[in-house]
XYZ file of C-alpha atoms in Angstrom:
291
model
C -39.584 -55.060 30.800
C -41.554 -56.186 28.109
C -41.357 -53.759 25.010
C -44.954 -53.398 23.216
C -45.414 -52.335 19.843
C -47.217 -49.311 18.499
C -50.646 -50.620 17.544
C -50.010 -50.382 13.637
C -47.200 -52.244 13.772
C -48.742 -55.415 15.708
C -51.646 -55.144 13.058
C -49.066 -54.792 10.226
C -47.233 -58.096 11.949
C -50.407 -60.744 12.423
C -50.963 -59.982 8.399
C -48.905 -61.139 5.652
C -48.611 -58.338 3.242
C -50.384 -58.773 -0.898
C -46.912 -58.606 -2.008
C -44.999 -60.292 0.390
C -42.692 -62.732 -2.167
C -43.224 -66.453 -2.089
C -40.145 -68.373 -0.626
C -42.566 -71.391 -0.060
C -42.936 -70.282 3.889
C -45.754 -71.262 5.736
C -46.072 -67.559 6.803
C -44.965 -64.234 6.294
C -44.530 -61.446 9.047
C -43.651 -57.766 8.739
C -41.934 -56.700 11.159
C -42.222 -53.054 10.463
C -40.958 -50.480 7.954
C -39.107 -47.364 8.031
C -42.394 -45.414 9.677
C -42.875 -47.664 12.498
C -39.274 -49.397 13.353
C -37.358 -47.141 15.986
C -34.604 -45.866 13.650
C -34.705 -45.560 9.219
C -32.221 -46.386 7.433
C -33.132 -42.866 5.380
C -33.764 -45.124 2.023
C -37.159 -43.841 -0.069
C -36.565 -45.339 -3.170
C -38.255 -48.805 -3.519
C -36.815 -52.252 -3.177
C -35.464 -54.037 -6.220
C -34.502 -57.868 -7.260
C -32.791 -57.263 -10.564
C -31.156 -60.724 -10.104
C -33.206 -63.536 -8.805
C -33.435 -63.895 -4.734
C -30.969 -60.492 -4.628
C -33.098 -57.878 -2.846
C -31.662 -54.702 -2.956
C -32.936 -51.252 -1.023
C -34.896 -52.704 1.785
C -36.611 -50.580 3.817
C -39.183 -53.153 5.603
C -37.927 -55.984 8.034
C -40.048 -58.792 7.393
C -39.569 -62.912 8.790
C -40.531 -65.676 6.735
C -41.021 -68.597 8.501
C -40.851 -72.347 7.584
C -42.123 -74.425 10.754
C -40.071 -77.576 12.045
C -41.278 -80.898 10.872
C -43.103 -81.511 14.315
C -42.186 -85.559 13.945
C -38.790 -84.705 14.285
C -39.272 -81.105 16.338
C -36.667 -80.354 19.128
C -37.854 -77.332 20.502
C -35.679 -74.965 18.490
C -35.806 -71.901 16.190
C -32.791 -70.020 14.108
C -33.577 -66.585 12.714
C -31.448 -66.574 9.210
C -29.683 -63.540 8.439
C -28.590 -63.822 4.748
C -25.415 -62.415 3.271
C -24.729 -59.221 1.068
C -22.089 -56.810 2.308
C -25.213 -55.118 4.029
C -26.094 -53.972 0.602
C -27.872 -56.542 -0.707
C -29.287 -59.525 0.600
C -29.057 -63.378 -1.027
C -32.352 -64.862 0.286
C -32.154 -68.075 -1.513
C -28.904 -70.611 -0.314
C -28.155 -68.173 2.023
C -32.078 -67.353 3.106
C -35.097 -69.734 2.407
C -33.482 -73.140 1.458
C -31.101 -73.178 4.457
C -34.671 -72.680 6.473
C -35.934 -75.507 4.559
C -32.907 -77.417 5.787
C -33.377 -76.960 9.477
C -37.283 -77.028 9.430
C -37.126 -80.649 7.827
C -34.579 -81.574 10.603
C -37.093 -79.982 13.401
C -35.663 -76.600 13.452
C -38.501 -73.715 12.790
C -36.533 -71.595 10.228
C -37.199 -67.707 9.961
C -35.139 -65.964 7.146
C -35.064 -62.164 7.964
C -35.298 -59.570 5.318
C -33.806 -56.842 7.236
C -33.306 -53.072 6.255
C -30.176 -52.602 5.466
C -28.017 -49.971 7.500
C -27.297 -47.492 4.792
C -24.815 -45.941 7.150
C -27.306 -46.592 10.032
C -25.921 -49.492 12.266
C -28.724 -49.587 14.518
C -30.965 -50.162 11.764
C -30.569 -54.414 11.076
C -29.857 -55.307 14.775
C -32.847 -53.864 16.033
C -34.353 -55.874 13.055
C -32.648 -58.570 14.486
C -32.970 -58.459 17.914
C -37.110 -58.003 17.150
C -37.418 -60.993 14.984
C -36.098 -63.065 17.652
C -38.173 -61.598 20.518
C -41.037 -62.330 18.482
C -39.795 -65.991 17.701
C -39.467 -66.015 21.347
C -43.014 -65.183 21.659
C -41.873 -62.250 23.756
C -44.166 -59.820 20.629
C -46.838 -60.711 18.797
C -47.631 -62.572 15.483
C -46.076 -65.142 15.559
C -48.549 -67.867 17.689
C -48.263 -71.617 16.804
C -44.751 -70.853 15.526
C -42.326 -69.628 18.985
C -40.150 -72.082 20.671
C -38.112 -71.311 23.651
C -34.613 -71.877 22.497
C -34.488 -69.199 19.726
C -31.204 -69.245 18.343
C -29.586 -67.193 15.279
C -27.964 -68.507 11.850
C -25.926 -65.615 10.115
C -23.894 -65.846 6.401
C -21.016 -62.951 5.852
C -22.374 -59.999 6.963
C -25.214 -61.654 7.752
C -23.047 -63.564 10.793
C -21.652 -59.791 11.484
C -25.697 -58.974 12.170
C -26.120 -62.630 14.062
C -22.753 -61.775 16.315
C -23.827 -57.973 16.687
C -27.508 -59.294 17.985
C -24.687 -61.803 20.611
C -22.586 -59.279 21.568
C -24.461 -56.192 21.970
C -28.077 -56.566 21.298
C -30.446 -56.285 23.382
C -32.050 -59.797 23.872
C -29.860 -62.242 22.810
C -30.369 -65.561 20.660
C -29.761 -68.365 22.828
C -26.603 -69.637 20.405
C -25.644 -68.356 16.591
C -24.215 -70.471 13.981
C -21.976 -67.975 11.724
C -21.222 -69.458 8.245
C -18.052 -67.198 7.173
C -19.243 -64.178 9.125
C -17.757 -60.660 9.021
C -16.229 -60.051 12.239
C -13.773 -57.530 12.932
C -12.817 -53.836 11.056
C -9.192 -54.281 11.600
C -7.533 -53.065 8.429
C -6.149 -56.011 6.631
C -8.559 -58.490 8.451
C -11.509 -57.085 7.352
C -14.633 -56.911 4.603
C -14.289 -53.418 3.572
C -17.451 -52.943 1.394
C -19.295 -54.306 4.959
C -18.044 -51.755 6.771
C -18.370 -49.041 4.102
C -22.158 -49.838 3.876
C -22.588 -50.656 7.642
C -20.641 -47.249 8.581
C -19.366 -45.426 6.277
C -15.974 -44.772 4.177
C -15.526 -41.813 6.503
C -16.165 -44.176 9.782
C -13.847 -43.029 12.582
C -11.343 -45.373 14.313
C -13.763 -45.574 17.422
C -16.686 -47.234 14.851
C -14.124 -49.714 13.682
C -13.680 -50.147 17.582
C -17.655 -50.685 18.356
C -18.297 -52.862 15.664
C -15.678 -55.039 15.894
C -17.062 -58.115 17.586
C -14.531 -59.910 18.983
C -14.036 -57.164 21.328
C -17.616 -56.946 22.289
C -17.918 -60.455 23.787
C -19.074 -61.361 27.030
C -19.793 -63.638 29.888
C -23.256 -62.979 28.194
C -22.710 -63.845 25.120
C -24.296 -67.060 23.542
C -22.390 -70.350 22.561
C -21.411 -70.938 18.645
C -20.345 -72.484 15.983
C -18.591 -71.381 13.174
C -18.014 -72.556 9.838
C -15.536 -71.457 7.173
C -13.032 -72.193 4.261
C -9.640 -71.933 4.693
C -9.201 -70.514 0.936
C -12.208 -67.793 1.795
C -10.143 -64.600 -0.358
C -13.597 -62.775 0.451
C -13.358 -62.315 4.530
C -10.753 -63.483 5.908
C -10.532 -66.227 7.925
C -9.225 -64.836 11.232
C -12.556 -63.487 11.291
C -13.827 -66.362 12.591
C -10.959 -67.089 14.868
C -11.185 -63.648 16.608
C -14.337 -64.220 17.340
C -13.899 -67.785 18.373
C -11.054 -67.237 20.538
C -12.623 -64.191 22.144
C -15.888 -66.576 22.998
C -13.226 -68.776 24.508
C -11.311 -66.060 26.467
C -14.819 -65.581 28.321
C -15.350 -69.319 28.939
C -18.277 -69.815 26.098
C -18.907 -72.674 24.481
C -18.127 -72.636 21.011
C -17.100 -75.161 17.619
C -15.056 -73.947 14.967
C -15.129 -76.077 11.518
C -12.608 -75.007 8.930
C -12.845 -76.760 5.824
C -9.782 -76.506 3.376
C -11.619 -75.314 0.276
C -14.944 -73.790 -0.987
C -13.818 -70.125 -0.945
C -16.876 -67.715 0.385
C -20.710 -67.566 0.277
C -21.279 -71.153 -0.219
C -24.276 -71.734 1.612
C -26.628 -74.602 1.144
C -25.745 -75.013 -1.984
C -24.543 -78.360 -3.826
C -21.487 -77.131 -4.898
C -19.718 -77.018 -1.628
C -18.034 -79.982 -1.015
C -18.583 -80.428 2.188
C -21.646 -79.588 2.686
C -22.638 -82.844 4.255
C -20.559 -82.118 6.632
C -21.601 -79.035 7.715
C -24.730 -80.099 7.846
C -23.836 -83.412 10.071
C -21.703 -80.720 12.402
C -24.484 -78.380 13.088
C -26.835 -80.534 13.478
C -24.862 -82.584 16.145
C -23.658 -79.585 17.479
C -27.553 -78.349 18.003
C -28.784 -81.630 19.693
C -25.744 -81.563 22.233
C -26.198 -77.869 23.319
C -30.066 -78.999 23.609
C -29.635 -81.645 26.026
């Protein structure tokens, strides 16, 4: 059944907020806050970007949206999920230019500022799993800008969010594409500070257990690709390959692209040596899983 929002919260949606910051998008949704979301995270203080595109605190999920080039649209949309241990969030190479990437290639882009958990799981999926129902055009606000194949791009913990919203949300994206995601909580496999910050220091085993992704995949989980460095000292790489051999285990489509340097949290960024290849895989990836 189709879940309909409180009042306030569609009006707070169709409007782009005074202060909403400027990423160059063509539009800018809140989602809701705190007072209108189903769960808080519990954080009152306000947000803060002491460092450039490094947004701190959040307490209101809000999309920014970059529309595909429509000569070159394919019917697509990603909702970006940047990285930050889910205690900060890097909404520039990880955020707003990777949705300028895919909206000049015909890919709508929508970088989500989500809450962060503060020891609340629930808290970014259900950001997550809105955003895309609204990209979906399953909620409103978002008119001239839905598509029906909404998929989901996720960085670090960012790709733990885009493989939770896979896994165990709700509605699902129709595929994710998880740049050096955060996967499992298996001790010596895993991104503590995610975890600590997702869960807690004082999580239980049986956390660890439900938030471990590769052992929440299903028949109904989406096809993916992932993309990595093999010298990543940040999360570890098997990360990636739990999750890709669990997608397999269930008969899922999925890519894997390991590339043999670049470390973590490269991004769109210049730096990364083979970032014209990533680029050239996703993209090719995208169009097949399209036809």
């Amino acid at each position: 059944m189709k879940r309909t929002l409180p009042l306030i919260a569609t009006l707070l949606l169709m409007t782009a907020t005074a202060s909403a910051q400027d990423y160059g998008q063509t539009a800018t949704l809140k989602i809701w806050d705190n007072t209108t979301a189903p769960h808080s995270n519990g954080i009152t203080t306000p947000e803060t970007e002491k460092e450039p595109n490094r947004v701190r605190n959040t307490s209101e999920a809000t999309l920014y949206i970059f529309p595909a080039d429509k000569a070159k649209a394919t019917g697509q949309a990603v909702v970006i999920c940047p990285g930050g241990g889910y205690g900060m969030l890097a909404m520039d190479h990880e955020g707003y230019e990777m949705a300028k990437w895919f909206a000049a290639n015909g890919i709508t882009g929508a970088v989500l500022k989500y809450r962060m958990p503060n020891h609340h799981p629930e808290v970014p999926l259900e950001d997550a799993v809105q955003a895309l129902r609204i990209m979906a055009g399953l909620e409103a606000g978002a008119t001239g800008y839905t598509a029906d194949k909404v998929g989901i791009v996720g960085s670090s913990a960012g790709g733990h969010l885009a493989a939770m919203a896979s896994t165990i949300g709700s509605f699902k994206p129709a595929f994710s594409v998880l740049f050096y995601p955060v996967i499992t909580a298996v001790q010596g496999k895993r991104h503590q500070g995610s975890f600590i910050n997702l869960l807690s220091e004082q999580r239980t085993p049986e956390q660890d257990a439900a938030y471990s992704l590769e052992s929440r995949v299903t028949a109904d989980t989406p096809p993916a690709i992932l993309l990595l460095s093999d010298d990543d000292k940040t999360v570890p790489p098997v990360n990636s390959t739990l999750y890709y051999n669990a997608l397999k285990a269930h008969g899922i489509e999925a890519s894997m692209h390991i590339y043999p340097s670049g470390g973590h949290g490269w991004g769109i960024r210049d730096s990364f040596r083979y970032k014209a290849q990533w680029q050239d895989a996703v993209l090719d990836w995208l169009h097949r899983i399209n036809e």
